[in-house]
Short mmCIF file of C-alpha atoms in Angstrom, two decimals:
data_model
loop_
_atom_site.label_atom_id
_atom_site.label_comp_id
_atom_site.label_asym_id
_atom_site.label_seq_id
_atom_site.Cartn_x
_atom_site.Cartn_y
_atom_site.Cartn_z
CA MET A 417 72.84 -74.90 52.75
CA SER A 418 75.71 -74.38 55.16
CA GLU A 419 77.45 -76.99 57.22
CA LEU A 420 79.04 -76.86 60.64
CA VAL A 421 82.09 -79.08 61.02
CA THR A 422 82.09 -80.61 64.45
CA GLY A 423 85.01 -81.32 66.72
CA GLU A 424 84.87 -84.93 65.55
CA ALA A 425 85.49 -83.73 61.97
CA VAL A 426 82.04 -84.53 60.63
CA ALA A 427 79.73 -82.12 58.89
CA LEU A 428 76.57 -81.19 60.74
CA GLU A 429 74.14 -79.88 58.15
CA LEU A 430 72.36 -76.71 59.25
CA ARG A 431 70.53 -74.41 56.90
CA PRO A 432 70.74 -70.67 57.52
CA ALA A 433 67.25 -69.22 57.95
CA LYS A 434 65.89 -67.19 55.05
CA LEU A 435 64.68 -63.62 55.40
CA PRO A 436 60.91 -64.34 55.14
CA SER A 437 60.89 -66.86 57.98
CA ARG A 438 63.11 -64.66 60.13
CA ALA A 439 60.92 -61.62 59.47
CA LEU A 440 57.74 -63.51 60.40
CA ALA A 441 59.40 -64.82 63.56
CA ILE A 442 60.40 -61.26 64.53
CA VAL A 443 56.84 -60.05 63.90
CA ILE A 444 55.48 -62.69 66.28
CA ASP A 445 58.07 -61.77 68.91
CA LEU A 446 57.26 -58.07 68.54
CA ILE A 447 53.52 -58.65 68.84
CA VAL A 448 54.05 -60.61 72.05
CA ALA A 449 56.49 -58.00 73.39
CA VAL A 450 54.13 -55.11 72.58
CA LEU A 451 51.20 -56.85 74.29
CA VAL A 452 53.32 -57.40 77.39
CA TYR A 453 54.50 -53.80 77.22
CA ILE A 454 50.93 -52.51 77.07
CA VAL A 455 49.97 -54.55 80.12
CA VAL A 456 53.05 -53.32 82.00
CA VAL A 457 52.36 -49.69 81.07
CA ILE A 458 48.75 -49.94 82.23
CA GLY A 459 49.96 -51.34 85.52
CA LEU A 460 52.57 -48.61 85.89
CA VAL A 461 50.06 -45.86 85.14
CA ALA A 462 47.78 -47.18 87.83
CA ALA A 463 50.63 -47.60 90.31
CA THR A 464 52.37 -44.26 89.66
CA SER A 465 49.37 -41.98 89.28
CA SER A 466 50.49 -40.02 92.35
CA LEU A 467 53.96 -39.30 90.91
CA ASP A 468 54.90 -36.23 88.88
CA ASP A 469 55.26 -36.22 85.10
CA ALA A 470 59.05 -36.63 85.15
CA ALA A 471 58.86 -39.74 87.30
CA GLN A 472 56.14 -41.25 85.11
CA ALA A 473 58.23 -40.57 81.98
CA ALA A 474 61.24 -42.24 83.57
CA MET A 475 59.14 -45.27 84.49
CA SER A 476 57.81 -45.48 80.92
CA VAL A 477 61.32 -45.44 79.47
CA ALA A 478 62.42 -48.09 81.96
CA ALA A 479 59.44 -50.26 81.04
CA PHE A 480 60.21 -49.86 77.35
CA LEU A 481 63.83 -50.96 77.78
CA LEU A 482 62.90 -53.74 80.18
CA VAL A 483 60.17 -55.31 78.07
CA LEU A 484 61.07 -54.58 74.44
CA VAL A 485 64.85 -54.92 74.83
CA GLY A 486 65.54 -56.84 78.02
CA GLY A 487 62.71 -59.31 77.48
CA PRO A 488 63.98 -60.75 74.19
CA ILE A 489 67.51 -60.88 75.58
CA ALA A 490 66.37 -62.86 78.60
CA VAL A 491 64.22 -65.23 76.53
CA GLU A 492 67.00 -65.85 74.00
CA THR A 493 69.53 -66.52 76.75
CA LEU A 494 67.36 -68.86 78.80
CA SER A 495 66.03 -70.77 75.78
CA HIS A 496 69.46 -71.13 74.10
CA GLY A 497 68.46 -69.10 71.05
CA ARG A 498 64.78 -69.91 70.77
CA SER A 499 62.01 -67.36 71.08
CA LEU A 500 58.29 -67.84 70.53
CA GLY A 501 58.57 -66.66 66.94
CA LYS A 502 61.58 -68.84 66.24
CA LEU A 503 59.89 -71.85 67.81
CA ALA A 504 56.88 -71.29 65.57
CA PHE A 505 59.03 -71.41 62.43
CA GLY A 506 61.61 -73.95 63.56
CA LEU A 507 64.48 -71.48 63.89
CA ARG A 508 67.26 -71.11 66.41
CA VAL A 509 70.13 -68.70 67.09
CA VAL A 510 73.53 -70.36 67.39
CA ARG A 511 77.08 -69.08 67.64
CA ASP A 512 79.31 -68.90 64.60
CA ASP A 513 81.04 -72.01 65.91
CA GLY A 514 77.70 -73.81 66.19
CA GLY A 515 77.37 -73.78 69.98
CA PRO A 516 74.42 -72.38 71.96
CA VAL A 517 74.32 -68.63 72.52
CA ARG A 518 75.12 -67.09 75.89
CA PHE A 519 74.06 -63.86 77.57
CA ARG A 520 76.72 -61.74 75.87
CA HIS A 521 75.58 -62.89 72.43
CA ALA A 522 71.93 -62.20 73.22
CA LEU A 523 72.86 -58.81 74.72
CA VAL A 524 74.69 -57.68 71.59
CA ARG A 525 71.93 -58.95 69.31
CA GLY A 526 69.29 -57.22 71.40
CA GLY A 527 71.20 -53.94 71.65
CA VAL A 528 71.91 -53.72 67.94
CA GLY A 529 68.42 -54.98 67.17
CA MET A 530 66.89 -52.02 68.99
CA ILE A 531 68.52 -49.79 66.36
CA GLU A 532 68.20 -51.86 63.20
CA ILE A 533 64.73 -53.27 63.93
CA LEU A 534 62.83 -51.00 66.31
CA MET A 535 64.19 -47.59 65.32
CA THR A 536 64.35 -48.23 61.56
CA PHE A 537 61.24 -50.45 61.36
CA GLY A 538 63.39 -53.36 60.25
CA VAL A 539 64.70 -51.70 57.08
CA VAL A 540 68.37 -51.92 58.11
CA ALA A 541 67.97 -55.53 59.26
CA CYS A 542 66.33 -56.53 55.96
CA ILE A 543 69.06 -54.91 53.88
CA ALA A 544 71.81 -56.51 55.96
CA SER A 545 70.17 -59.94 55.69
CA LEU A 546 69.82 -59.64 51.92
CA VAL A 547 73.46 -58.61 51.51
CA SER A 548 74.85 -61.28 53.85
CA GLU A 549 75.65 -64.64 52.30
CA ARG A 550 74.15 -66.45 55.30
CA GLY A 551 71.31 -64.01 55.88
CA ARG A 552 72.79 -62.40 58.99
CA ARG A 553 71.65 -59.00 60.21
CA LEU A 554 74.03 -56.54 61.87
CA GLY A 555 73.23 -57.89 65.33
CA ASP A 556 74.37 -61.35 64.22
CA VAL A 557 77.55 -59.94 62.68
CA PHE A 558 78.56 -58.06 65.84
CA ALA A 559 77.49 -60.88 68.18
CA GLY A 560 79.07 -63.64 66.12
CA THR A 561 75.81 -65.56 65.75
CA LEU A 562 73.73 -67.18 63.04
CA VAL A 563 70.03 -68.03 62.77
CA VAL A 564 69.53 -71.55 61.43
CA ARG A 565 66.62 -73.79 60.59
CA GLU A 566 66.13 -76.65 63.02
CA ARG A 567 63.19 -78.22 61.22
CA ILE A 568 64.22 -79.13 57.68
CA PRO A 569 61.69 -80.72 55.30
CA VAL A 570 62.62 -84.31 54.65
CA GLY A 571 62.72 -85.20 51.00
CA ARG A 572 63.36 -88.42 49.19
CA ALA A 573 66.99 -89.40 49.52
CA ASP A 574 69.02 -92.33 48.27
CA VAL A 575 69.94 -94.76 51.02
CA VAL A 576 73.57 -95.67 51.50
CA PRO A 577 73.84 -99.45 51.96
CA PRO A 578 75.23 -100.46 55.36
CA PRO A 579 78.63 -102.13 55.56
CA PRO A 580 79.03 -105.80 56.45
CA PRO A 581 78.28 -106.29 60.16
CA GLU A 582 81.85 -107.24 60.97
CA LEU A 583 83.06 -103.83 59.74
CA ALA A 584 80.73 -101.73 61.92
CA GLY A 585 82.86 -99.61 64.26
CA ARG A 586 86.13 -100.89 62.83
CA PHE A 587 87.22 -97.39 61.75
CA ALA A 588 86.28 -95.54 64.93
CA GLU A 589 89.81 -94.14 65.26
CA LEU A 590 90.08 -93.01 61.64
CA ASP A 591 90.90 -89.31 61.17
CA LEU A 592 88.26 -87.85 58.83
CA SER A 593 89.25 -84.21 59.19
CA ALA A 594 91.07 -84.00 55.84
CA MET A 595 88.24 -85.48 53.80
CA PRO A 596 86.91 -82.77 51.43
CA ASP A 597 83.20 -82.34 50.88
CA GLY A 598 83.49 -83.23 47.21
CA LEU A 599 85.02 -86.61 48.01
CA TRP A 600 82.32 -87.38 50.58
CA LEU A 601 79.69 -86.55 47.99
CA ALA A 602 81.36 -88.73 45.35
CA VAL A 603 81.60 -91.69 47.73
CA ARG A 604 77.98 -91.33 48.78
CA GLN A 605 76.76 -91.09 45.21
CA TYR A 606 78.77 -94.13 44.23
CA LEU A 607 77.43 -96.25 47.11
CA THR A 608 73.82 -95.35 46.30
CA ARG A 609 74.26 -96.16 42.60
CA MET A 610 76.88 -98.89 42.48
CA HIS A 611 74.34 -101.62 41.70
CA GLN A 612 73.26 -99.67 38.61
CA LEU A 613 76.76 -99.89 37.12
CA GLN A 614 78.42 -102.76 35.32
CA PRO A 615 80.43 -104.89 37.76
CA GLN A 616 83.80 -104.06 36.21
CA VAL A 617 83.12 -100.32 36.21
CA SER A 618 81.66 -100.43 39.74
CA TRP A 619 84.76 -102.15 41.11
CA SER A 620 87.06 -99.74 39.29
CA MET A 621 85.27 -96.68 40.68
CA ALA A 622 85.30 -98.15 44.19
CA SER A 623 89.04 -98.81 43.94
CA ARG A 624 89.76 -95.27 42.85
CA LEU A 625 87.57 -93.74 45.57
CA ALA A 626 89.04 -96.02 48.24
CA ALA A 627 92.54 -94.92 47.21
CA ASP A 628 91.47 -91.28 47.48
CA VAL A 629 89.96 -91.86 50.93
CA ALA A 630 93.08 -93.67 52.10
CA ALA A 631 95.27 -90.82 50.86
CA ARG A 632 93.16 -88.21 52.66
CA THR A 633 92.90 -90.11 55.95
CA GLY A 634 96.53 -91.22 56.00
CA ALA A 635 95.51 -94.82 56.63
CA ALA A 636 95.88 -97.45 53.93
CA VAL A 637 93.01 -99.70 52.95
CA PRO A 638 93.26 -102.81 55.16
CA PRO A 639 94.69 -105.82 53.29
CA ASP A 640 91.55 -107.87 53.80
CA LEU A 641 89.45 -105.13 52.17
CA GLN A 642 91.66 -104.34 49.18
CA ALA A 643 89.62 -106.75 47.09
CA GLN A 644 86.39 -105.22 48.45
CA PRO A 645 86.83 -101.43 48.13
CA ALA A 646 83.07 -100.83 48.21
CA ALA A 647 82.85 -102.46 51.63
CA PHE A 648 85.67 -100.21 52.85
CA LEU A 649 83.85 -97.12 51.55
CA ALA A 650 80.57 -98.20 53.14
CA ALA A 651 82.29 -98.74 56.51
CA VAL A 652 83.93 -95.30 56.40
CA VAL A 653 80.64 -93.59 55.51
CA HIS A 654 78.88 -95.53 58.27
CA GLU A 655 81.48 -94.29 60.77
CA ARG A 656 80.97 -90.70 59.61
CA GLN A 657 77.19 -91.00 59.94
CA SER A 658 77.54 -92.47 63.43
CA ARG A 659 79.69 -89.52 64.53
CA GLN A 660 77.23 -87.08 62.98
CA ALA A 661 74.30 -88.71 64.80
CA ARG A 662 76.13 -88.45 68.13
CA GLN A 663 77.00 -84.81 67.48
CA GLN A 664 73.43 -83.98 66.47
CA ALA A 665 72.17 -85.45 69.74
CA ARG A 666 74.62 -83.31 71.71
CA TYR A 667 73.70 -80.22 69.72
CA GLU A 668 69.97 -80.65 70.29
CA SER A 669 70.58 -81.02 74.02
CA GLY A 670 72.48 -77.71 74.14
CA GLY A 671 75.94 -79.22 74.20
CA GLU A 672 79.16 -77.24 73.91
CA GLN A 673 80.89 -79.01 71.02
CA ALA A 674 83.15 -76.57 69.19
CA VAL A 675 82.39 -76.35 65.49
CA ALA A 676 83.23 -74.01 62.64
CA PRO A 677 81.21 -73.00 59.58
CA VAL A 678 82.23 -74.04 56.13
CA SER A 679 80.61 -73.71 52.74
CA THR A 680 78.48 -76.39 51.13
CA PRO A 681 79.90 -78.22 48.13
CA PRO A 682 77.99 -78.02 44.85
CA VAL A 683 75.89 -80.99 43.90
CA ALA A 684 77.98 -83.29 41.81
CA ALA A 685 76.71 -84.74 38.56
CA PRO A 686 75.57 -88.37 38.69
CA VAL A 687 78.35 -90.85 38.13
CA SER A 688 78.49 -92.57 34.77
CA GLU A 689 80.34 -95.55 33.41
CA LYS A 690 82.36 -93.64 30.84
CA ASP A 691 83.88 -91.34 33.46
CA VAL A 692 86.19 -93.97 34.89
CA LYS A 693 89.25 -95.69 33.51
CA ALA A 694 90.92 -98.11 35.85
CA PRO A 695 92.94 -101.35 35.69
CA GLU A 696 91.23 -104.68 35.54
CA PRO A 697 90.18 -105.92 39.02
CA PRO A 698 91.33 -109.22 40.46
CA GLN A 699 89.10 -112.18 39.95
CA SER A 700 87.02 -113.15 42.96
CA ARG A 701 83.56 -114.27 43.92
CA SER A 702 80.73 -111.74 43.39
CA THR A 703 78.92 -110.32 46.41
CA GLY A 704 77.38 -106.97 47.25
CA PHE A 705 80.77 -105.41 48.05
CA ALA A 706 83.17 -107.90 46.45
CA PRO A 707 84.95 -107.55 43.08
CA PRO A 708 83.08 -108.89 40.07
CA ALA A 709 83.67 -112.33 38.69
#
């Protein structure tokens, strides 16, 4: 899975489309285009029956370029990267920076696609997609585009506990751009499993992760949260999720937020108690995010 990092420095998860779904989407688009082409040709034959052979041949070539090349370009431009085939399989063409495609992107994809799909029966496109790390064909490479999956199957996921209500929105100005993917994953895994750990170990892990987050963001843990590092982590993750939700809404509406692709971090191993060595926490009352008694 690839991610697109938004202008607000949050990762917008988008999965590059695999070759089978892309191939089936292209087949549907070609079937529709060929049917339209047949109808257009029949109409042209009836309308140009009085013309000579050269004129009829010129009209046939024009119809071919208009329907089988110009049609997909127009559809892709007007629908912001969605064609009938892509809609059927939940796919969409986006720019390399994650924004919606424009006419020039669709024009390059369509022009190169005429060679690698129509003239080679899709052989060149299949080979290019298999070689590319993100499944891009030559048209995507030259146009600077990527086909992604918009509909992603929802599986069972651990729920990150929300922060205390008084912390919601407190870190809206926090700079999250330097937070690496591995640290985000570690924080998320800790928050979803902290109640499975012994209180001393849970507090120690939270303290270490909070220190790492503070070092990456350049903002120290607030004094009132130094005894509750888990609450600080939950508030930071909540802020990141809020930014991601806002960016996702803009993306689905065809917004122009500038983003850049990055690689997906590997899945980290589940946290365990023996992995952490930290100093003894201060004594305090025990709550969901407070240090253990």
